[in-house]
Short mmCIF file of C-alpha atoms and ligand atoms in Angstrom, two decimals:
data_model
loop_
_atom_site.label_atom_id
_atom_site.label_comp_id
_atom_site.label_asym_id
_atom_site.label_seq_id
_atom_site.Cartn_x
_atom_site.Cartn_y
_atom_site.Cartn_z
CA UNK A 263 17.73 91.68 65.18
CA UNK A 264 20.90 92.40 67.29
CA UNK A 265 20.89 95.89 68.91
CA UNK A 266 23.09 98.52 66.72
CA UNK A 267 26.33 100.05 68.13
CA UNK A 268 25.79 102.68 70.45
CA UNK A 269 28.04 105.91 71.49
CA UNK A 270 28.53 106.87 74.79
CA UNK A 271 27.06 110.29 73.62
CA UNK A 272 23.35 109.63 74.54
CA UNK A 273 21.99 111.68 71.71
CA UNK A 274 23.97 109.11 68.98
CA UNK A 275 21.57 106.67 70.29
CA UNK A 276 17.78 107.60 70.09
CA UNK A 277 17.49 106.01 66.98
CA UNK A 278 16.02 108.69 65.26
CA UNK A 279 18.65 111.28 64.98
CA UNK A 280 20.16 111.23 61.32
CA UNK A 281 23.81 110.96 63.02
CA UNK A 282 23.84 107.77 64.92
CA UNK A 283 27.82 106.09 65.04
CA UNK A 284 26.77 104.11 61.85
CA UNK A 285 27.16 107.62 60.19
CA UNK A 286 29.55 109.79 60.47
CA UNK A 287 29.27 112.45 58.21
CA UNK A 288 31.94 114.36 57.59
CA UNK A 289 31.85 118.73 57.24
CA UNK A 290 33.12 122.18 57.81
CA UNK A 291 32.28 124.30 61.28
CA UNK A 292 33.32 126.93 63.07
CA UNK A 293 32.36 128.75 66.09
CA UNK A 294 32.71 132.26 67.24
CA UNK A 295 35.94 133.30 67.38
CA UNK A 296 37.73 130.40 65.37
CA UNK A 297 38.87 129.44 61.58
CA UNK A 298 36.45 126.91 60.14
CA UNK A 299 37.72 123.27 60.42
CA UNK A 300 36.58 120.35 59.83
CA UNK A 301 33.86 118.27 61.76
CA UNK A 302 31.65 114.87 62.21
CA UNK A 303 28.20 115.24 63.30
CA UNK A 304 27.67 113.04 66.25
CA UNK A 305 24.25 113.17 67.66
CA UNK A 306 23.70 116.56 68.47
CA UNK A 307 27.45 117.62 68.90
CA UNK A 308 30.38 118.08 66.05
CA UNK A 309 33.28 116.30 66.75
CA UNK A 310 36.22 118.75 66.08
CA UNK A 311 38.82 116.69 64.08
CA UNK A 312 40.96 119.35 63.94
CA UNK A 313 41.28 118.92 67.72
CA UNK A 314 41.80 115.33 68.00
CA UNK A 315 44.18 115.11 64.95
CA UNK A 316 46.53 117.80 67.39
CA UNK A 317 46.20 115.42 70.30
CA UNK A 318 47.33 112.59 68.45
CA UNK A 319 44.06 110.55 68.25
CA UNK A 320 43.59 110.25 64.18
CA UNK A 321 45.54 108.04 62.02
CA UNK A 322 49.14 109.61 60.58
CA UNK A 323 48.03 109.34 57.06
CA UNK A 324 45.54 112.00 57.61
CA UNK A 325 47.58 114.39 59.73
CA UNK A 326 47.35 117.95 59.06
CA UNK A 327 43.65 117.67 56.42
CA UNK A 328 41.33 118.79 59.14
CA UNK A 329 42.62 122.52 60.47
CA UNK A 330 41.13 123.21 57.22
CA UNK A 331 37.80 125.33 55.63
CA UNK A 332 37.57 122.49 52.91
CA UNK A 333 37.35 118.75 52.98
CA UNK A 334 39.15 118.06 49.62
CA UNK A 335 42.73 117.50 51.12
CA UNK A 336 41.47 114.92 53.20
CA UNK A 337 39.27 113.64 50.31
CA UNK A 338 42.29 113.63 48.21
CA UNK A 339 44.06 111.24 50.60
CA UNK A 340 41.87 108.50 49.23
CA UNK A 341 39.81 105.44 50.31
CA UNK A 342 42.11 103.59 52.36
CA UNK A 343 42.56 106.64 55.17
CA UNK A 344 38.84 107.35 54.71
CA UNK A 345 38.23 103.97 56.19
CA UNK A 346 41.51 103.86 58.56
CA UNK A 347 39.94 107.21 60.12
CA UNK A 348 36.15 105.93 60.22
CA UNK A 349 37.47 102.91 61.81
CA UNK A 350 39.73 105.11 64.39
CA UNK A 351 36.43 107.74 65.11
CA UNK A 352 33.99 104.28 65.56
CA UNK A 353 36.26 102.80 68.05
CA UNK A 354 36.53 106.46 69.73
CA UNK A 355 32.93 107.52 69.80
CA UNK A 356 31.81 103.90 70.72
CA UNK A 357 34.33 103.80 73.84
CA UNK A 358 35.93 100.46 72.52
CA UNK A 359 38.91 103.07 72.66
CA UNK A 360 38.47 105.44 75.56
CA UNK A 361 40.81 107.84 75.16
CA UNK A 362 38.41 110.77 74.25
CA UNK A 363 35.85 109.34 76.65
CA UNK A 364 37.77 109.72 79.53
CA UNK A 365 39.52 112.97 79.04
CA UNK A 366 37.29 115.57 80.34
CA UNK A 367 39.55 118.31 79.27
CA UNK A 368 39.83 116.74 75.33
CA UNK A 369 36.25 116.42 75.16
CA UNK A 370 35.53 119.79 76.41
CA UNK A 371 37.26 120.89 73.43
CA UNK A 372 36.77 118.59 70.65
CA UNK A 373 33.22 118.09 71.38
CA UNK A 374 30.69 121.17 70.09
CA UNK A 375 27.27 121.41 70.20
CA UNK A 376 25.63 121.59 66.91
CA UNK A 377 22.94 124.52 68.06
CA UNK A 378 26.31 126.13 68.58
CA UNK A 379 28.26 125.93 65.22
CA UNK A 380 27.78 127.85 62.03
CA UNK A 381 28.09 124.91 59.25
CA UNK A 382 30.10 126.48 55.87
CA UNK A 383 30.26 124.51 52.15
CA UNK A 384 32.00 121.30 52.69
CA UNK A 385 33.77 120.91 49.86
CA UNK A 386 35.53 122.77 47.19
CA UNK A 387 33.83 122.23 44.30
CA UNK A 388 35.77 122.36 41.13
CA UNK A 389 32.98 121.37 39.00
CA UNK A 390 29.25 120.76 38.91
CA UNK A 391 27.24 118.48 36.54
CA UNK A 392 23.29 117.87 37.13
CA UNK A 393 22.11 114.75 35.45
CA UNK A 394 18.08 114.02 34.33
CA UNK A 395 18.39 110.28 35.44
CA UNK A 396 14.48 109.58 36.84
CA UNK A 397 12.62 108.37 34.15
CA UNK A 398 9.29 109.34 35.70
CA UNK A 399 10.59 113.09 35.97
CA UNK A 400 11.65 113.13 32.54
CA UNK A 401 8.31 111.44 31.53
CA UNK A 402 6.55 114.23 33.52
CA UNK A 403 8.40 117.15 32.08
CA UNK A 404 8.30 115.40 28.30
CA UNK A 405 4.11 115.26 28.49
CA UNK A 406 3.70 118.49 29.47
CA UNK A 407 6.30 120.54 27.43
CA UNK A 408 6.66 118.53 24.10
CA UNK A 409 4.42 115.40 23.52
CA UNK A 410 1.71 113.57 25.91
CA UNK A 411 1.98 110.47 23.49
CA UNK A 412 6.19 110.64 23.26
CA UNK A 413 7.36 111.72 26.18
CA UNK A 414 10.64 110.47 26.41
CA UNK A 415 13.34 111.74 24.15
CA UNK A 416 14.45 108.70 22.01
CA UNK A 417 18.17 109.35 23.32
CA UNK A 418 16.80 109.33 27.11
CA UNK A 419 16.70 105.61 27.33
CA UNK A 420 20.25 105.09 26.06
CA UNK A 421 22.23 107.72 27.91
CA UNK A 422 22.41 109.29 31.66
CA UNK A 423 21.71 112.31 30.20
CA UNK A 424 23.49 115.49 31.43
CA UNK A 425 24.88 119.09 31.27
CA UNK A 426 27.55 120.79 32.80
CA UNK A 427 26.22 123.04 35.66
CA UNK A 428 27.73 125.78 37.45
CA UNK A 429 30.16 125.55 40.29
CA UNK A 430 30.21 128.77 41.45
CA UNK A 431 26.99 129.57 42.75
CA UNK A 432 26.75 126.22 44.71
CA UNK A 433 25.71 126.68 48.35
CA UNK A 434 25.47 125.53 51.38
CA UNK A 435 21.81 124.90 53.23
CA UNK A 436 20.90 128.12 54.31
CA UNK A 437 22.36 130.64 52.34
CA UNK A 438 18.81 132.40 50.81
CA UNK A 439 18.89 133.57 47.33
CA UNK A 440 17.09 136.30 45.25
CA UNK A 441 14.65 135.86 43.04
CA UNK A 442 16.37 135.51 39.43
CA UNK A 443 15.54 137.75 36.77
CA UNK A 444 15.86 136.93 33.01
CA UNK A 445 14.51 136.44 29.57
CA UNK A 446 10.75 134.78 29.62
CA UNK A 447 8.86 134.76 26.79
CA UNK A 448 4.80 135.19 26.83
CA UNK A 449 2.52 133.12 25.29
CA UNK A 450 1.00 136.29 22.99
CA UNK A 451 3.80 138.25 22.58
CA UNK A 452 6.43 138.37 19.87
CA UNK A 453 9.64 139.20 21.87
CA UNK A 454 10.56 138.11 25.31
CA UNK A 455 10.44 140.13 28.69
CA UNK A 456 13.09 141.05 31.12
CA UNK A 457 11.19 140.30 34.26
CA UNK A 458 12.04 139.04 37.78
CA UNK A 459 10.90 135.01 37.60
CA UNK A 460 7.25 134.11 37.65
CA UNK A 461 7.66 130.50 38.25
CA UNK A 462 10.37 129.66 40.79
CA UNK A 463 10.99 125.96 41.88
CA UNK A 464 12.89 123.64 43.22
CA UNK A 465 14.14 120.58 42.58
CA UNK A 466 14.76 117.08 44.95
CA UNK A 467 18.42 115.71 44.26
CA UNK A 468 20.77 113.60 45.71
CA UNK A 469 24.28 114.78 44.77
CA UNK A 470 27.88 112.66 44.92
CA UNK A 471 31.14 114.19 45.74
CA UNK A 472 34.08 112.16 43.67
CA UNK A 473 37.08 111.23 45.51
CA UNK A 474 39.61 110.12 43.33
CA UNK A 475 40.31 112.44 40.30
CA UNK A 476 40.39 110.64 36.83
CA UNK A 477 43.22 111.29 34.24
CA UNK A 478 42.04 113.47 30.81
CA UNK A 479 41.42 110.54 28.43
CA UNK A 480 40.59 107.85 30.83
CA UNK A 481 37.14 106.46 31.14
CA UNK A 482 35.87 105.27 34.33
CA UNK A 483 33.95 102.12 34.11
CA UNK A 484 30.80 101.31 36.08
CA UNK A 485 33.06 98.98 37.64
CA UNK A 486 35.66 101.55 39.29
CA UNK A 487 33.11 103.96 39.70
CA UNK A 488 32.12 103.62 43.55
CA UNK A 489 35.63 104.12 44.17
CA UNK A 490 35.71 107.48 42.55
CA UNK A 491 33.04 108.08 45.37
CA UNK A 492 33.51 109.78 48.42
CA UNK A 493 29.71 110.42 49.75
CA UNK A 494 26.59 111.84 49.16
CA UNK A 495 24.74 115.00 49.92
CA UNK A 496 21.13 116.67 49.72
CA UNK A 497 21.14 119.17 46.69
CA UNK A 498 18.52 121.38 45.52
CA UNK A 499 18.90 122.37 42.55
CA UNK A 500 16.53 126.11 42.39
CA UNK A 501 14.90 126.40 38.70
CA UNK A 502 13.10 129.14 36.99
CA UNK A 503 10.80 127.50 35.10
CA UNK A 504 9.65 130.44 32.94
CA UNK A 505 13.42 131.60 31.89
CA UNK A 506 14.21 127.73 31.39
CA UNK A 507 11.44 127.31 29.20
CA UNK A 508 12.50 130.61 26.98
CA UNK A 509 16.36 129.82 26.96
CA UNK A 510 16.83 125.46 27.17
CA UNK A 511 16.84 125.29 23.16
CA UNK A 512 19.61 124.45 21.85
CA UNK A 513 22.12 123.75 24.49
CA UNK A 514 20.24 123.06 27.31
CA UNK A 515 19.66 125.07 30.73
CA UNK A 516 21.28 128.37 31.26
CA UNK A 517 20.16 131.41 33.71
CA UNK A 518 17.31 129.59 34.89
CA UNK A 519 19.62 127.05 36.96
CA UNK A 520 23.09 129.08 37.25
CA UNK A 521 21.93 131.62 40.01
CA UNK A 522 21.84 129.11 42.59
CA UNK A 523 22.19 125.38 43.95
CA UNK A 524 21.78 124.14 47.56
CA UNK A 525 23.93 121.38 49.23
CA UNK A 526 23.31 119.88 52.58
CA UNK A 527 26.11 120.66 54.84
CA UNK A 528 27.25 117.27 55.96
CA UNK A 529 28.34 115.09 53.47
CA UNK A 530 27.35 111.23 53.96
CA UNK A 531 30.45 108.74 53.33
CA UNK A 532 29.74 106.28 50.84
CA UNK A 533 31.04 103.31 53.35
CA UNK A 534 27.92 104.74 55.85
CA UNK A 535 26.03 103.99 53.04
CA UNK A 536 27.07 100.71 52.13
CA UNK A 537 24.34 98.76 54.00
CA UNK A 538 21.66 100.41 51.68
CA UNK A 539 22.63 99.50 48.77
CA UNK A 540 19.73 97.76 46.54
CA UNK A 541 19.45 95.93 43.46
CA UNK A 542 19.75 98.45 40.55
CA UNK A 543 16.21 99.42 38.19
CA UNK A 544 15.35 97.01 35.38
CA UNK A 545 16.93 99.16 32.25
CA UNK A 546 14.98 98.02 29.08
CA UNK A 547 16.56 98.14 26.67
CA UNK A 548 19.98 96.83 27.62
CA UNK A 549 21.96 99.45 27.68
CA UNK A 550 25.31 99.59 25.74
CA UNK A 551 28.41 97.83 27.12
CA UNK A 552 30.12 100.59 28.80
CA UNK A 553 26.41 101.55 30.95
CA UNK A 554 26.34 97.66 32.11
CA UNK A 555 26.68 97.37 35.56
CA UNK A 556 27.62 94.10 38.05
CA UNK A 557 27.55 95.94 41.37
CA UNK A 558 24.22 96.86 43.29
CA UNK A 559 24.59 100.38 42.64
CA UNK A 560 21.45 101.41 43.72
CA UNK A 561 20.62 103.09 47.37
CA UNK A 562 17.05 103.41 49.39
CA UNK A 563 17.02 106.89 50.91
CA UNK A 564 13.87 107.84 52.09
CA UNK A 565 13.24 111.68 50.34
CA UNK A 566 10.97 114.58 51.92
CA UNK A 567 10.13 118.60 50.30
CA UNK A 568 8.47 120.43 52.94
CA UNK A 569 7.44 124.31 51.98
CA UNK A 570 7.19 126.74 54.88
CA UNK A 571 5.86 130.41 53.68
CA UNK A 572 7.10 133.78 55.71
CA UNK A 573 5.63 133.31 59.32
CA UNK A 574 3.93 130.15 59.19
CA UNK A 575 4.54 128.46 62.30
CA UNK A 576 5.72 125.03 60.77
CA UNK A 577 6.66 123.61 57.32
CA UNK A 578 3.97 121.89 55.06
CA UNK A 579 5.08 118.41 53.43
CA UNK A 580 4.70 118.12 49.95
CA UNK A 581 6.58 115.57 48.46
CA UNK A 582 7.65 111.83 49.65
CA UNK A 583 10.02 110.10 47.36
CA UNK A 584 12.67 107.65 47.38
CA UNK A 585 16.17 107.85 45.73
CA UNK A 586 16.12 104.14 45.38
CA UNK A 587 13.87 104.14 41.88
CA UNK A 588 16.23 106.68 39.38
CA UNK A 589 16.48 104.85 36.46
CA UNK A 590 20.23 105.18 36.00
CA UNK A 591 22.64 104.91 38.95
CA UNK A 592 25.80 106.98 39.79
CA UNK A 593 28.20 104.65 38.53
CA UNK A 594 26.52 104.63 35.18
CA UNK A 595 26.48 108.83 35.24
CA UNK A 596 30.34 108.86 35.93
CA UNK A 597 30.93 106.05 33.40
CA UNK A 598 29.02 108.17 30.78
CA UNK A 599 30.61 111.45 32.48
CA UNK A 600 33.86 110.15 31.75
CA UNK A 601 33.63 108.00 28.66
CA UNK A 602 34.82 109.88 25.99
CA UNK A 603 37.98 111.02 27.90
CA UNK A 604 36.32 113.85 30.13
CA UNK A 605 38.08 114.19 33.28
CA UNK A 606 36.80 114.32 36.98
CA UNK A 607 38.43 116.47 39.58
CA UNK A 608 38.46 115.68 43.63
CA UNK A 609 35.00 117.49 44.66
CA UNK A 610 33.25 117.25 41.71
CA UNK A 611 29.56 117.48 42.60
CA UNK A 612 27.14 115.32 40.23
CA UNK A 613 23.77 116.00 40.62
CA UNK A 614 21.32 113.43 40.78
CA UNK A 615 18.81 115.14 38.50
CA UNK A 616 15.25 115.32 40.00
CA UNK A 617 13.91 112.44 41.78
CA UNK A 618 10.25 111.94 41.24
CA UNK A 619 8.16 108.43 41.91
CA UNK A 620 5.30 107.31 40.66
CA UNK A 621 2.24 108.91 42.48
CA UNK A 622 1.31 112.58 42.32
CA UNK A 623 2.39 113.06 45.67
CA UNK A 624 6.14 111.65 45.61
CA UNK A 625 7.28 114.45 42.70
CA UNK A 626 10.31 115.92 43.39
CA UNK A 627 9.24 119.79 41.84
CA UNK A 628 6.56 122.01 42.16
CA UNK A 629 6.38 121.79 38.04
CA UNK A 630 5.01 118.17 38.68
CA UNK A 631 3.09 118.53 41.51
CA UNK A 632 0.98 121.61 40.68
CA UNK A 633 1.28 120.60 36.73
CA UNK A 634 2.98 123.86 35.81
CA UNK A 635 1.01 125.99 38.09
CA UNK A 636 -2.48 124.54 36.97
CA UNK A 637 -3.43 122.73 39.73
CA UNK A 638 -1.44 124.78 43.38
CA UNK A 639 -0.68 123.05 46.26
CA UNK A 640 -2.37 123.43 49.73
CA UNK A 641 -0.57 124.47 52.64
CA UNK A 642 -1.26 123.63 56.17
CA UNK A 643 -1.49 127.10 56.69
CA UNK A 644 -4.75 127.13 53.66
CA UNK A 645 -2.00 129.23 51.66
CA UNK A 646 -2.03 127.47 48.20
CA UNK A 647 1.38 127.54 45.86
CA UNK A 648 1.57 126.92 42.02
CA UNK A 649 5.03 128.02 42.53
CA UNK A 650 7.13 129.70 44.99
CA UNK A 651 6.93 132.85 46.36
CA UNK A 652 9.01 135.02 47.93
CA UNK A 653 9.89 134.74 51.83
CA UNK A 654 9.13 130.76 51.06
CA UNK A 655 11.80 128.32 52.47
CA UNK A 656 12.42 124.78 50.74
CA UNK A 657 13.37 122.27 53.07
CA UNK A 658 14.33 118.89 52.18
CA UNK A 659 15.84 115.98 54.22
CA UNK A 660 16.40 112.43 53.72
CA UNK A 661 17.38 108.92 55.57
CA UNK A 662 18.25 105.77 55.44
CA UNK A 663 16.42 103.07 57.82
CA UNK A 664 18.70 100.64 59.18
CA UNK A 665 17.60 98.50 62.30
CA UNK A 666 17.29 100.84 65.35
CA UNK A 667 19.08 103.76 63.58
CA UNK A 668 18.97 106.21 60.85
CA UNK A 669 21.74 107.21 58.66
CA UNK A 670 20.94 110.49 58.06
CA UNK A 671 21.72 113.67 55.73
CA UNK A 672 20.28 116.48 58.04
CA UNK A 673 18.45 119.00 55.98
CA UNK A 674 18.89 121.27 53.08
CA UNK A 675 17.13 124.46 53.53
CA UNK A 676 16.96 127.83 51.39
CA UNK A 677 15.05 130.78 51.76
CA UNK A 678 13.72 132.76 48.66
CA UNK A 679 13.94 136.51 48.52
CA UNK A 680 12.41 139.36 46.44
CA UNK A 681 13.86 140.19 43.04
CA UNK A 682 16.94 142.60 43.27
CA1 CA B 991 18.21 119.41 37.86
#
């Protein structure tokens, strides 16, 4: 094992912080006083792009993106100055170039503690899909709403399957939300209730921003797929299970997903992620040409849910997963996505869909884990949970293990409020 590439910013180098020099995730800070801009997390500190770009430090191609409140116009640039300026901020955080090391007054600037920094939504998102892509949470969800016996929707083998989600209500970790209220319907009753939510959950997903728009009419194949890719972010994706349940026939989810999804605020590059790529799940059956895929496509993240009620002095774990075991991989979503001439936009978020394993305690919603409610959840606090409750925050985080460092997303984190 040779020693990883260290940063002459000792808190890059612990080997447990999620932003070691092998990440670089890019997002969108600001601090009292000034316009947002955009950022890399380093360590504990941002690096202030914005600032180095106006002392000359980042590659031309890329001049001028990063005094900005949204990543897509440096997105939009594409993957060659992605990976001139990762290659330009890796030589300048790892001192093989010193010029930011050894300029006191530049780093005074440019560097900004993270404690320090309010962190905004990275991206502006033009569109949001949310895939259903882990077999074992579709499995799940199939035996306890429809059949025990048939679980699976015949069509669930055969296609990523998807539905167009709602862009505007996407937000960053840390923004709390209300309590929804809606339609549910009660078991003995012969119209539905309007009624704030009665079973509010969340659900583990991994979420990837495309960088490089597609033209109306022109597939994507799994091939060109990771190109369309710009990096990855924590999403969870709030659901009210009791609304959803009333309103999901015929067209799908409605009300009981659109008042809110959480993003983490850093968004991991896809080249960070390169050395975590896997082999992809054994599909069975084959699925049709245009899903068949050559590349490894697959990535091991390590997953974590904690639940921390109102007051409790720390958060309670309650779900380990991996990202590594969804059935159908990214390339294959954005293949289907874009198959029959669909188009994808620069900041289009795809959502993962949830991302359960295959023990009780690696399900990535509180559906699964307390089997609709039946059987709650114990908290370290002895506060049990069938499903959320109000004041509750939802934390979830997520890493990959390389040797001696992490390449980390941070955390996504949302706070539930009382019904307006
Ligand atoms: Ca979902």
């Amino acid at each position: 094992m040779t020693a990883p590439q260290t940063s002459w910013i000792d808190s890059a180098n612990d080997g447990q912080t999620h932003f070691p020099l092998q990440n670089l995730p890019y997002g969108v800070f600001s601090v009292k006083g000034q316009s947002p801009r955009v950022g890399v997390a380093i360590g504990d500190q941002i690096l202030d792009l914005a600032a180095l770009d106006d002392a000359g430090l980042l590659p031309a191609a890329a001049k001028g993106t990063f005094a900005a409140a949204t990543l897509n116009r440096f997105i939009a640039l594409g993957k060659s100055t992605w990976g001139e300026t990762r290659k330009r901020l890796t030589a300048l955080l790892s001192g093989e170039d010193a010029a930011l090391r050894d300029n006191a007054a530049l780093r005074d600037k440019a560097l900004v503690p993270m404690s320090a920094a309010a962190l905004h939504l990275p991206v502006d998102i033009p569109g949001y899909t949310d895939f259903y892509s882990s077999k074992e949470h579709a499995t799940n969800v199939g035996r306890m709403f429809r059949d025990p016996d048939n679980a699976l929707l015949p069509n669930w083998l055969e296609i990523p399957i998807g539905y167009n989600g709602r862009a505007s209500s996407v937000v960053v970790s840390g923004t709390p939300l209300h309590r929804p209220n809606g339609q549910i319907k009660l078991p003995n009753e012969a119209r539905p209730v309007f009624s704030a939510c009665r079973k509010l959950d969340f659900e583990l997903e991994m979420g990837f921003i495309v960088g490089k728009e597609s033209a109306l009419g022109e597939p994507v194949s799994t091939a060109d797929a990771p190109a369309h890719m710009f990096g990855m972010v924590l999403l969870n994706d709030w659901s009210a299970r009791d609304i959803q349940q009333w309103e999901y026939v015929p067209l799908g989810p409605f009300n009981s997903k659109g008042f809110g999804t959480s993003i983490s605020p850093w968004v991991v590059t896809m080249d960070a992620l390169e050395p975590f790529r896997r082999d992809n799940p054994e599909q069975s059956p084959q699925p049709l040409p245009y899903l068949q895929q050559q590349d490894k496509n697959a990535y091991d993240i390590a997953l974590e849910v904690s639940l921390q009620p109102e007051g409790a002095p720390a958060p309670s774990t309650i779900c380990r997963t991996n990202f590594k075991a969804m059935y159908w991989t990214m390339a294959q979503q954005l293949a289907h996505h874009t198959v029959s001439g669909c188009n994808v936009r620069v900041g289009d978020l795809m959502g993962s869909g949830t991302i359960s394993g295959t023990t009780p305690d690696s399900y990535g919603s509180m559906l699964e884990l307390t089997r609709n409610g039946a059987e709650p959840v114990t908290l370290a606090d002895g506060s049990q949970r069938g499903f959320l409750q109000d004041g509750d925050s939802v934390i979830m985080t997520g890493y990959c293990q390389g040797e001696g460092y992490r390449v980390g997303f941070g955390t996504v984190a949302g706070k539930i409020l009382p019904a307006r």
